[in-house]
XYZ file of C-alpha atoms in Angstrom:
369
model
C -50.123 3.988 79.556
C -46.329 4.595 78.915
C -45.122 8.291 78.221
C -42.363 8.682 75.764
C -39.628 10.998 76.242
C -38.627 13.737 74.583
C -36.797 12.802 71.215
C -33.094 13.502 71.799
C -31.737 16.503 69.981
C -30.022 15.578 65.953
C -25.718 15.881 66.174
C -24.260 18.683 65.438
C -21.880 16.543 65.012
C -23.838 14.358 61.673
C -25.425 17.843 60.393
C -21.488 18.754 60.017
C -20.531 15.595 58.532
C -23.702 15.329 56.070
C -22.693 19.004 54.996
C -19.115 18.180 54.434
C -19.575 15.595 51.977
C -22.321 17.738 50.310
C -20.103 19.985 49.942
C -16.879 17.691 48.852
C -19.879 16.448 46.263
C -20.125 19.138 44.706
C -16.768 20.089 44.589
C -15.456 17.199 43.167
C -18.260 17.688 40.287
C -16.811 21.328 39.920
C -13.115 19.924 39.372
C -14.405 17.630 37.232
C -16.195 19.656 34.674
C -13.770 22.325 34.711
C -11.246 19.444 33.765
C -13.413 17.758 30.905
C -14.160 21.634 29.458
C -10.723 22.391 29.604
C -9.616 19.492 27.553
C -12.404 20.326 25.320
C -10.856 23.540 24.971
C -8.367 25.159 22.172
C -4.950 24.712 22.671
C -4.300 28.474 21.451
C -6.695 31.717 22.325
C -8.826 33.133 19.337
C -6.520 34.963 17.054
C -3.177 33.523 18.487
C -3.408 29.623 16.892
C -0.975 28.193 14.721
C -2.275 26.485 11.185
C -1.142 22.355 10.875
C -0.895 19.824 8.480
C -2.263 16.591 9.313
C -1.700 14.173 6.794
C -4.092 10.700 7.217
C -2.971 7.758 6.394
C -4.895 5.086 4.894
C -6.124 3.071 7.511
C -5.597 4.906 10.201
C -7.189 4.320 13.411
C -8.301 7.176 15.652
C -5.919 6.303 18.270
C -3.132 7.224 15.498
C -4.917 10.359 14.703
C -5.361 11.657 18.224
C -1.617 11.354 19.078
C -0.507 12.902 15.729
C -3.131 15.816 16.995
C -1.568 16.201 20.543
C 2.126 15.752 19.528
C 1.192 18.419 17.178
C -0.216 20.872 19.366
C -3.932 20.787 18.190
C -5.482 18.786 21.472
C -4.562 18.611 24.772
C -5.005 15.395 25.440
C -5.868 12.270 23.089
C -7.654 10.307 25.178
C -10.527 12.777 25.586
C -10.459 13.219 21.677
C -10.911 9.634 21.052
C -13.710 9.653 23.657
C -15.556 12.986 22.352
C -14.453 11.377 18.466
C -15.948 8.101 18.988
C -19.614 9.820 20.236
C -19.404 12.112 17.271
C -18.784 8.856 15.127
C -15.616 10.097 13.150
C -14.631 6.437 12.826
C -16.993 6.027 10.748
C -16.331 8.906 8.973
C -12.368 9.775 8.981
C -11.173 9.857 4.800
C -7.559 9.522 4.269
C -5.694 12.447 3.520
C -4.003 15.795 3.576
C -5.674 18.158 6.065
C -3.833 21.805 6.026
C -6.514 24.303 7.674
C -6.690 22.648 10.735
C -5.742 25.254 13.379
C -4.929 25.063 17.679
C -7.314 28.050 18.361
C -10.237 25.220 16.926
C -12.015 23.665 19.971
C -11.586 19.547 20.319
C -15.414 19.419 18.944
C -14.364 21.733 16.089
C -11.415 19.796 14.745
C -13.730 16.524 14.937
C -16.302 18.216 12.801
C -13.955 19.698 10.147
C -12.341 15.898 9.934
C -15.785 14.502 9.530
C -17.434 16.694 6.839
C -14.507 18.666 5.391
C -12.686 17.394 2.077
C -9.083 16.773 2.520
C -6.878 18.962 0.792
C -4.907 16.225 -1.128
C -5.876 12.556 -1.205
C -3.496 10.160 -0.222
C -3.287 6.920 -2.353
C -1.139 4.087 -1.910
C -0.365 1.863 -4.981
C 1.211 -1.420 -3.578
C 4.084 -3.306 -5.076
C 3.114 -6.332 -7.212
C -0.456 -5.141 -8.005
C -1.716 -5.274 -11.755
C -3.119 -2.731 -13.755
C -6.642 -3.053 -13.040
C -5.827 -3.389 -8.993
C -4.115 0.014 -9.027
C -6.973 1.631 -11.457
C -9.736 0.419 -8.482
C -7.504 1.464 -5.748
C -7.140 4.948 -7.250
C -11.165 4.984 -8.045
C -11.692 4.163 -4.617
C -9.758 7.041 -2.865
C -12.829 9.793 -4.495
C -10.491 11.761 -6.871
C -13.181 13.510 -8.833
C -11.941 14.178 -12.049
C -10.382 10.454 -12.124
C -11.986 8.107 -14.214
C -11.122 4.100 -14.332
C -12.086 3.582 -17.317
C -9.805 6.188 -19.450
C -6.890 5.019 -17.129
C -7.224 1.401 -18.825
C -7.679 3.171 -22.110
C -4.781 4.955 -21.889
C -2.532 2.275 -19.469
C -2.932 -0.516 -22.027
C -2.244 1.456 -25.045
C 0.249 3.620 -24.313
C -0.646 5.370 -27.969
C -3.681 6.801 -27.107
C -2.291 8.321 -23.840
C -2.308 12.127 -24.005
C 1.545 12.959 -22.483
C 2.935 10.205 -24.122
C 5.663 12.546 -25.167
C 6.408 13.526 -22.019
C 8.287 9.991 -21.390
C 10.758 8.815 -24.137
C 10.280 4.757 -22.570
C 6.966 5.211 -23.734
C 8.207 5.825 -26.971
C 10.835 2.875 -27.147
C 8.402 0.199 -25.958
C 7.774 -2.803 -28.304
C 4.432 -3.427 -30.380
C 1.796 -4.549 -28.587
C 3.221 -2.924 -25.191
C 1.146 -1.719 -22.039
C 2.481 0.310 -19.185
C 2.245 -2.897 -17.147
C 4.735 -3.096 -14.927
C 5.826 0.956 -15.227
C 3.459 2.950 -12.662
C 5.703 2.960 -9.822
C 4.163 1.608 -6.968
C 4.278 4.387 -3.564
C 2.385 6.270 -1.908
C 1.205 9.477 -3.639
C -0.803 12.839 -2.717
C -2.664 14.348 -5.352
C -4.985 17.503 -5.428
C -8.313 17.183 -5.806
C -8.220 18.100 -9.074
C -6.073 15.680 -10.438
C -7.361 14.129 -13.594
C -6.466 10.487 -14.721
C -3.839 11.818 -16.998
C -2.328 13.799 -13.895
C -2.523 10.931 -12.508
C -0.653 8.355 -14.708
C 2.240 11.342 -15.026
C 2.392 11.403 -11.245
C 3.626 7.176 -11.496
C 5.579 7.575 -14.705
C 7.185 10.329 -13.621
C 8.142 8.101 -10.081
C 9.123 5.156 -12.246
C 11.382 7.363 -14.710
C 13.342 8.802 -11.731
C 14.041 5.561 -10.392
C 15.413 4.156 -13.541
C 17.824 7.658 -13.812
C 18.688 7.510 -10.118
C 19.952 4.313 -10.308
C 20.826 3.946 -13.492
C 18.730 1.071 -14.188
C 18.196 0.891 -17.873
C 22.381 1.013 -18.139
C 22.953 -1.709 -15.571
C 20.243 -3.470 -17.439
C 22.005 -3.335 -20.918
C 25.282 -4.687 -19.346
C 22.870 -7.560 -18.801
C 22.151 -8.159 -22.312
C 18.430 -6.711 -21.329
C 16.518 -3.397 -22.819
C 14.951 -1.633 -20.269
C 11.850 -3.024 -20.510
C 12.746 -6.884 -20.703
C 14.322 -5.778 -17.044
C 10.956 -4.902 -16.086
C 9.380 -7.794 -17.258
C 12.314 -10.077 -15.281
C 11.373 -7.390 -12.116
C 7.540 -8.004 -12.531
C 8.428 -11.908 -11.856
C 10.900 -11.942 -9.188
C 8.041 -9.386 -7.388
C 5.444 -12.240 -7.673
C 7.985 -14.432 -6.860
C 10.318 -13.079 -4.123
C 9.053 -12.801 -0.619
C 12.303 -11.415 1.213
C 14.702 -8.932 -0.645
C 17.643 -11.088 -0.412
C 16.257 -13.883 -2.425
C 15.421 -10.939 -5.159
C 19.077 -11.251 -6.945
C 18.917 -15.104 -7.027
C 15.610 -15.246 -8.010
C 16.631 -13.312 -10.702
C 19.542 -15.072 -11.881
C 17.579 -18.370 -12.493
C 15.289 -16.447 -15.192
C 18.115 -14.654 -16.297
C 20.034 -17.866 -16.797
C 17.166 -19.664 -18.458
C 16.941 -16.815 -20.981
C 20.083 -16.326 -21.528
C 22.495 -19.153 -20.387
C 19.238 -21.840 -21.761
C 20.493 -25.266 -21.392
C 19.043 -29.178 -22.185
C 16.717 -29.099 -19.156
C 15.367 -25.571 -19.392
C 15.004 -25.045 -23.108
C 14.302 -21.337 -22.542
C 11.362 -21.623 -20.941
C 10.540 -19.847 -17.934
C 8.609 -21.941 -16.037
C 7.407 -19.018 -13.537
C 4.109 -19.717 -12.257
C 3.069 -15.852 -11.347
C 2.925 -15.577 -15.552
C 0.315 -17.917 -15.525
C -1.865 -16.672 -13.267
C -1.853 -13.262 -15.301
C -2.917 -14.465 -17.958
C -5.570 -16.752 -16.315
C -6.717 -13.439 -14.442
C -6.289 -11.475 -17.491
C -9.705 -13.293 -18.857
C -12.893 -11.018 -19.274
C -14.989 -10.636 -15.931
C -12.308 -11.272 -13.524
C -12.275 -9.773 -10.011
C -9.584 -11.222 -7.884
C -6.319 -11.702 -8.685
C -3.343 -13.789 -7.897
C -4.845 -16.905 -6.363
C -2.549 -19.635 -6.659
C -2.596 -22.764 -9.461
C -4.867 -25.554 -8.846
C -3.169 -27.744 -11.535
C 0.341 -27.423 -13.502
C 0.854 -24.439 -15.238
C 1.067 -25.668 -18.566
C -2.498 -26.947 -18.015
C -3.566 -23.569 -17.173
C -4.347 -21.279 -20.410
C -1.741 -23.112 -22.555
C -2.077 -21.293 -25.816
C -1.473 -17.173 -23.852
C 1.791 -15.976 -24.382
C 1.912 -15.080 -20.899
C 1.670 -18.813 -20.347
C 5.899 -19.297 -19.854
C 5.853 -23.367 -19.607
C 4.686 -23.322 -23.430
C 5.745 -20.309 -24.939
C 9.903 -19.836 -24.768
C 11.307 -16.842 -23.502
C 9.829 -13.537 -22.226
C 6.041 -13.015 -21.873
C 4.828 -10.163 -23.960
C 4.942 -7.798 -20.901
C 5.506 -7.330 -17.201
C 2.749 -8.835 -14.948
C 2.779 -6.366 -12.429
C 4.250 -3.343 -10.709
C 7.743 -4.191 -9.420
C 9.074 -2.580 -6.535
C 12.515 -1.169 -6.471
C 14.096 -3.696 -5.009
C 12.651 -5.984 -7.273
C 13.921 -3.971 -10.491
C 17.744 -3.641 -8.870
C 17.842 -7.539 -8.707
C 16.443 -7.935 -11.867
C 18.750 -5.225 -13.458
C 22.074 -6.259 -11.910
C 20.763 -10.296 -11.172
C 23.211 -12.402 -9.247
C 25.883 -14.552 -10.903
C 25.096 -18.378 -10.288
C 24.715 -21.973 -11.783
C 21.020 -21.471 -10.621
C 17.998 -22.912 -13.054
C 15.566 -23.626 -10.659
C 14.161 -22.449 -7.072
C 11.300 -23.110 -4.516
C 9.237 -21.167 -1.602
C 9.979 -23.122 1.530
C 5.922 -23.098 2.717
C 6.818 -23.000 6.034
C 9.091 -19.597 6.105
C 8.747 -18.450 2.122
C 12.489 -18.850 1.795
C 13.854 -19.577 -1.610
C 15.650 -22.747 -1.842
C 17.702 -23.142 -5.100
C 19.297 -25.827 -7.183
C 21.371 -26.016 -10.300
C 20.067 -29.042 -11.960
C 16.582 -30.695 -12.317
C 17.892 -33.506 -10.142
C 18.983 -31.381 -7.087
C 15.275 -29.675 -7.545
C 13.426 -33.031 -7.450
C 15.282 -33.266 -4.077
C 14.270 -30.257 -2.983
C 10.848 -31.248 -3.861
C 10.680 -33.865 -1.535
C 11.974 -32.221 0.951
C 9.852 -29.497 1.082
C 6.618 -29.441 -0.549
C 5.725 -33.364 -0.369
């Protein structure tokens, strides 16, 4: 029978080791935590904080929010906060606006919270050049004002009559029978309280729209054009649809100006301007979407609509949209040419002009065949 030996003592040597990286272990979990709390952490000591306003824009992404916090002084570091923000699910949750309680002695959790179930001091709203009427009234509906309703703003938008500060605007007052405020709700981007009510709310763009005109003296530049201040809307609201790049705004311009005003054998004093059209195609009961471009000619499309300006000679009964400021310089100081007709390029959306019907054909062919 064979005897085994004794078993051979354990290292010191590997009980030392084994103990050392126990003990690195937990160390390393120590630094670690005390690193994640401390991000976690205010900024400021209870009491000693500092109160910011953190405006959020529509759209904005949580990255954008979390480096707006930190350059601010709220967090103290954005990467955690989008880490700790995207558990808490404030993506989901994050509503555009002005935020002006939010303070650096709130802890990283805290701030998420008061974004995620607190209501926004002001709402932010952003009314887009080019949109219609009933785009803006859906966009407003759609940022939660609670006193707005959509409904009276399309009462009062598309009879100007009926609206309850009429007198508060003397345009309003000046505009021709049968006028909307198409065209005048100055597209920007806008904070209102939380109170606003639709009227507040329609003062708020005509107010915008009536500093414009005085700032630049629009409605004077317009009259050395031979235009009242609201046929130079109407010319803005087209060259909007039409123009895709502000320096083809002026030209644009001139070739409806010159077609209205300088009319000759192959114009007639028609138009011709496509974006008319389609408002009065989308102006039909039940529509939803808007500006979709012509299937067929546009004399084809809703021929007997005075918006329709390739059978009815010279301005349609109102603007089409809301024109940007751009658009209403061009159209109130438009370019001086020999231009009657023009084209989108479809491969850059340059405008491409011509002087006769001839040099347009050409163009034509060129371009769009």
């Amino acid at each position: 029978m064979k005897v085994r030996g004794p078993r051979p003592p354990r290292s010191r040597g590997a009980i030392l080791i084994a103990f050392l990286v126990f003990a690195l272990v937990l160390g390393l979990i120590y630094v670690s935590w005390n690193l994640v709390t401390a991000v976690l952490e205010p900024v400021s000591p209870p009491g000693q904080g500092h109160t910011v306003t953190i405006v959020v824009q529509e759209n904005e992404t949580v990255q954008q929010l979390a480096n707006d916090l930190q350059a601010k002084g709220l967090i103290r570091n954005a990467l955690a906060f989008r880490f700790w923000a995207k558990i808490k699910g404030l993506d989901q949750h994050l509503q555009a606006g002005v935020y002006r309680n939010l303070n650096s002695s709130m802890s990283m959790s805290d701030l998420i919270d008061a974004l995620m179930t607190g209501q926004p001091d002001q709402i932010v709203v952003r009314v887009p050049e080019g949109w219609r009427l009933e785009q803006i009234a859906d966009k407003i509906a759609a940022a939660g004002l609670p006193r707005f309703s959509k409904q009276d703003f399309l009462t009062y938008t598309k009879n100007p009559a009926r609206f309850p500060d009429r007198n508060k605007f003397p345009f309003l007052k000046q505009l021709p029978s049968g006028a909307t405020m198409e065209g005048l709700l100055f597209p920007d981007t806008y904070f209102f309280d939380l109170g606003a009510t639709t009227t507040d709310v329609i003062d708020r763009l005509l107010t915008e729209f009536q500093a414009k005109v005085q700032q630049y003296h629009l409605d004077t530049k317009a009259a050395a054009n031979q235009m009242s201040l609201y046929q130079m809307v109407i010319l803005a609201s087209i060259v909007e649809r039409e123009a895709a790049f502000d320096s083809d705004r002026p030209l644009i311009a001139s070739v409806y100006w010159n077609r209205i005003y300088r009319p000759n054998a192959e114009t007639a004093g028609f138009l011709d301007a496509d974006p008319t059209v389609q408002y009065a195609r989308d102006s039909q009961a039940g529509t939803k979407s808007y500006w979709a471009a012509l299937n067929e000619s546009g004399s084809q499309v809703m021929p007997d609509s005075p918006w329709n300006t390739y059978t009815h000679k010279g301005w349609p009964p109102t603007p089409i949209c809301s024109p940007s400021l751009a658009s209403l310089q061009a159209a109130a100081s438009p370019a001086k040419t020999d231009y009657y007709f023009f084209l989108n390029r479809p491969d850059n959306g340059r405008a491409v002009f011509a002087k006769t019907k001839a040099e347009f054909d050409q163009e034509v062919q060129r371009y769009l065949k």
